[in-house]
């Protein structure tokens, strides 16, 4: 089966959606850059961060936040600090993730720690965290005190959940766990990715639009399924994608030992010497994981149907997100913003980067 | 919608930490009851819920409610630049999803070794989310204790502690939404929101206070602003006649908001001091605020 890519999707459709994402991204990037202090130390902190923030990410999180706010009748400017804080926090996570994963590329360029060394990169990631709080404080000028406090609560949960999910994934790698199940993966993905990238951005956007609403849980299942479709597709791209489009090294997750849905499927499928070979590879330090075995594992995944399994799972979750969309956005009138969110669902399994 | 609170009865919460697969499936069945039964799954025990390929292919088709031409929709507000899609054709002219029945057949079809396995992930994921919610994952986000609670609250007949707490929060939320943004607007010790000018005023100056009013109720509101005189901390007064409003009557249809501007013309001989007065919006019980003006010497 061909990868879910240009061959099957209308290129113009994707280009249009990417343009929409760019339009949401522009004011967010402006807010993030404005939050960067203009003084010293420039060379060791603010110049690297200016370059890093300027790299073209997709900005799905702020786009979901603002679009959900506008879809429910809210003003974009009132959601802008929260959306920019989400993106700033996401960038902080990326800087630290790349160190933890020993990744080499991010958004088509060397990772921050590759460029400036681990100590400066750790510090820069911490600064991005601090700046996300600074941006979030702007809410006090735009929303009522109760809503501002509720937004902080949403941030508090997404931060804690994300760090818990990251700990699960890193722990499995450190201990070279071979008993990680699909349920474990689903729980890890909920915590590591879905709360902060999908569920809370929608909840926060809706909260800003209608401060009195107490039905934010309607976005939980929508965001979770959408996040799973995104994460599994991301894992697939990491194994099968085009490095130029994906922006990260292909097979990097295997080199890092990440327990993806596809790897869990392969370990369940293989037996005997083949399974032992995969586990031996995963148990080695990253530097000792050789390209020959990596290629062999990728081929075994293909033969075992692990990629197909992941693709189907991603598509099932996208389908489920579509159904949940109808309920989550039932009270939002028809608008371009609502359509944009609807299109995002499909983009999750059509994207190549 | 299933809605969990830590103290509320939970119909699907696990009774112990050691849940069985059957528990998870039962939980998932409750959670995803709206989803379609999956036809042709080879694993009958998991035939609880999932999506059909037909449903998946609907990703390529806009729901009826979204089928309005983009060109007829209002452009987004306060976003620059405008979204390009507003002039683009509908996105749904794209070919169907790559995963079609034919693709499924190539991959072994509904009876192949992979069929059903990916599909069972969906109800399992639903169960995991339910479990996290039942554990109170979002309790902290649900109801923030903004202003804290006084000790020794009386228990009212018919109210448990939680009931009174809930009502207090509900009141605080509604009140907060009616307070102005961008000013020091948290309730003072006496419980009234305060309207402030950004800078101190001088005698003879006309100062403005702004109040954002939102109507999130189902019925229209008609409010009439009335103000008392301002009294300074030295005992001096600014007469109520010196206070004017941008609107003598505020009409607020459901779901709308407006801004009320209060203009206070300080007399030229006004004594310096910190002045406060009461603003009441008649037509909505309990809607009042404290007007605060800091007058300094010229």
JSON list of C-alpha atoms in Angstrom, two decimals, chain A residues 27-28 31 65-66 69 73-85 134-149 151 204-205 207-212, chain B residues 78 176-185 198 211-214 257 259:
[
{"chain": "A", "resi": 27, "resn": "UNK", "atom": "CA", "xyz": [0.63, 36.68, 14.53]},
{"chain": "A", "resi": 28, "resn": "UNK", "atom": "CA", "xyz": [1.71, 33.91, 16.89]},
{"chain": "A", "resi": 31, "resn": "UNK", "atom": "CA", "xyz": [3.91, 37.49, 19.72]},
{"chain": "A", "resi": 65, "resn": "UNK", "atom": "CA", "xyz": [-6.84, 27.36, 19.95]},
{"chain": "A", "resi": 66, "resn": "UNK", "atom": "CA", "xyz": [-7.62, 30.47, 17.92]},
{"chain": "A", "resi": 69, "resn": "UNK", "atom": "CA", "xyz": [-12.22, 30.49, 19.91]},
{"chain": "A", "resi": 73, "resn": "UNK", "atom": "CA", "xyz": [-17.80, 33.60, 18.44]},
{"chain": "A", "resi": 74, "resn": "UNK", "atom": "CA", "xyz": [-14.73, 34.77, 20.32]},
{"chain": "A", "resi": 75, "resn": "UNK", "atom": "CA", "xyz": [-12.20, 37.33, 19.21]},
{"chain": "A", "resi": 76, "resn": "UNK", "atom": "CA", "xyz": [-8.82, 36.10, 17.99]},
{"chain": "A", "resi": 77, "resn": "UNK", "atom": "CA", "xyz": [-6.94, 38.78, 19.90]},
{"chain": "A", "resi": 78, "resn": "UNK", "atom": "CA", "xyz": [-8.31, 37.49, 23.19]},
{"chain": "A", "resi": 79, "resn": "UNK", "atom": "CA", "xyz": [-6.96, 34.01, 22.43]},
{"chain": "A", "resi": 80, "resn": "UNK", "atom": "CA", "xyz": [-3.63, 35.19, 21.08]},
{"chain": "A", "resi": 81, "resn": "UNK", "atom": "CA", "xyz": [-1.63, 35.18, 24.35]},
{"chain": "A", "resi": 82, "resn": "UNK", "atom": "CA", "xyz": [-2.82, 31.69, 25.24]},
{"chain": "A", "resi": 83, "resn": "UNK", "atom": "CA", "xyz": [-2.11, 30.44, 21.73]},
{"chain": "A", "resi": 84, "resn": "UNK", "atom": "CA", "xyz": [1.35, 32.01, 21.68]},
{"chain": "A", "resi": 85, "resn": "UNK", "atom": "CA", "xyz": [2.11, 30.59, 25.13]},
{"chain": "A", "resi": 134, "resn": "UNK", "atom": "CA", "xyz": [5.28, 35.79, 30.61]},
{"chain": "A", "resi": 135, "resn": "UNK", "atom": "CA", "xyz": [3.06, 35.66, 27.53]},
{"chain": "A", "resi": 136, "resn": "UNK", "atom": "CA", "xyz": [0.29, 33.97, 29.48]},
{"chain": "A", "resi": 137, "resn": "UNK", "atom": "CA", "xyz": [0.27, 36.85, 31.94]},
{"chain": "A", "resi": 138, "resn": "UNK", "atom": "CA", "xyz": [-1.02, 39.09, 29.15]},
{"chain": "A", "resi": 139, "resn": "UNK", "atom": "CA", "xyz": [-4.38, 37.38, 29.63]},
{"chain": "A", "resi": 140, "resn": "UNK", "atom": "CA", "xyz": [-5.07, 39.64, 32.60]},
{"chain": "A", "resi": 141, "resn": "UNK", "atom": "CA", "xyz": [-5.57, 42.52, 30.16]},
{"chain": "A", "resi": 142, "resn": "UNK", "atom": "CA", "xyz": [-7.84, 40.61, 27.81]},
{"chain": "A", "resi": 143, "resn": "UNK", "atom": "CA", "xyz": [-10.08, 38.26, 29.76]},
{"chain": "A", "resi": 144, "resn": "UNK", "atom": "CA", "xyz": [-11.84, 38.44, 33.10]},
{"chain": "A", "resi": 145, "resn": "UNK", "atom": "CA", "xyz": [-9.95, 37.27, 36.19]},
{"chain": "A", "resi": 146, "resn": "UNK", "atom": "CA", "xyz": [-11.89, 34.03, 36.53]},
{"chain": "A", "resi": 147, "resn": "UNK", "atom": "CA", "xyz": [-11.20, 33.04, 32.93]},
{"chain": "A", "resi": 148, "resn": "UNK", "atom": "CA", "xyz": [-7.55, 33.97, 33.24]},
{"chain": "A", "resi": 149, "resn": "UNK", "atom": "CA", "xyz": [-7.26, 31.75, 36.29]},
{"chain": "A", "resi": 151, "resn": "UNK", "atom": "CA", "xyz": [-6.60, 29.18, 31.63]},
{"chain": "A", "resi": 204, "resn": "UNK", "atom": "CA", "xyz": [-8.84, 27.02, 26.08]},
{"chain": "A", "resi": 205, "resn": "UNK", "atom": "CA", "xyz": [-10.10, 28.50, 22.81]},
{"chain": "A", "resi": 207, "resn": "UNK", "atom": "CA", "xyz": [-13.28, 28.92, 27.24]},
{"chain": "A", "resi": 208, "resn": "UNK", "atom": "CA", "xyz": [-12.06, 32.31, 26.02]},
{"chain": "A", "resi": 209, "resn": "UNK", "atom": "CA", "xyz": [-14.97, 32.59, 23.60]},
{"chain": "A", "resi": 210, "resn": "UNK", "atom": "CA", "xyz": [-17.56, 31.72, 26.22]},
{"chain": "A", "resi": 211, "resn": "UNK", "atom": "CA", "xyz": [-16.20, 32.21, 29.72]},
{"chain": "A", "resi": 212, "resn": "UNK", "atom": "CA", "xyz": [-19.26, 30.80, 31.47]},
{"chain": "B", "resi": 78, "resn": "UNK", "atom": "CA", "xyz": [-8.72, 40.24, 13.97]},
{"chain": "B", "resi": 176, "resn": "UNK", "atom": "CA", "xyz": [-16.58, 37.86, 37.01]},
{"chain": "B", "resi": 177, "resn": "UNK", "atom": "CA", "xyz": [-17.92, 37.76, 33.46]},
{"chain": "B", "resi": 178, "resn": "UNK", "atom": "CA", "xyz": [-19.75, 41.01, 34.09]},
{"chain": "B", "resi": 179, "resn": "UNK", "atom": "CA", "xyz": [-16.66, 42.74, 35.36]},
{"chain": "B", "resi": 180, "resn": "UNK", "atom": "CA", "xyz": [-14.51, 44.95, 33.20]},
{"chain": "B", "resi": 181, "resn": "UNK", "atom": "CA", "xyz": [-11.37, 43.66, 31.58]},
{"chain": "B", "resi": 182, "resn": "UNK", "atom": "CA", "xyz": [-8.01, 45.33, 31.84]},
{"chain": "B", "resi": 183, "resn": "UNK", "atom": "CA", "xyz": [-8.55, 47.01, 35.17]},
{"chain": "B", "resi": 184, "resn": "UNK", "atom": "CA", "xyz": [-8.10, 46.06, 38.78]},
{"chain": "B", "resi": 185, "resn": "UNK", "atom": "CA", "xyz": [-11.43, 44.33, 38.81]},
{"chain": "B", "resi": 198, "resn": "UNK", "atom": "CA", "xyz": [-5.48, 53.82, 34.69]},
{"chain": "B", "resi": 211, "resn": "UNK", "atom": "CA", "xyz": [-17.26, 48.35, 31.96]},
{"chain": "B", "resi": 212, "resn": "UNK", "atom": "CA", "xyz": [-17.66, 45.38, 29.63]},
{"chain": "B", "resi": 213, "resn": "UNK", "atom": "CA", "xyz": [-21.10, 43.79, 29.81]},
{"chain": "B", "resi": 214, "resn": "UNK", "atom": "CA", "xyz": [-21.73, 40.31, 28.40]},
{"chain": "B", "resi": 257, "resn": "UNK", "atom": "CA", "xyz": [-21.79, 42.23, 24.72]},
{"chain": "B", "resi": 259, "resn": "UNK", "atom": "CA", "xyz": [-19.20, 48.49, 26.72]}
]
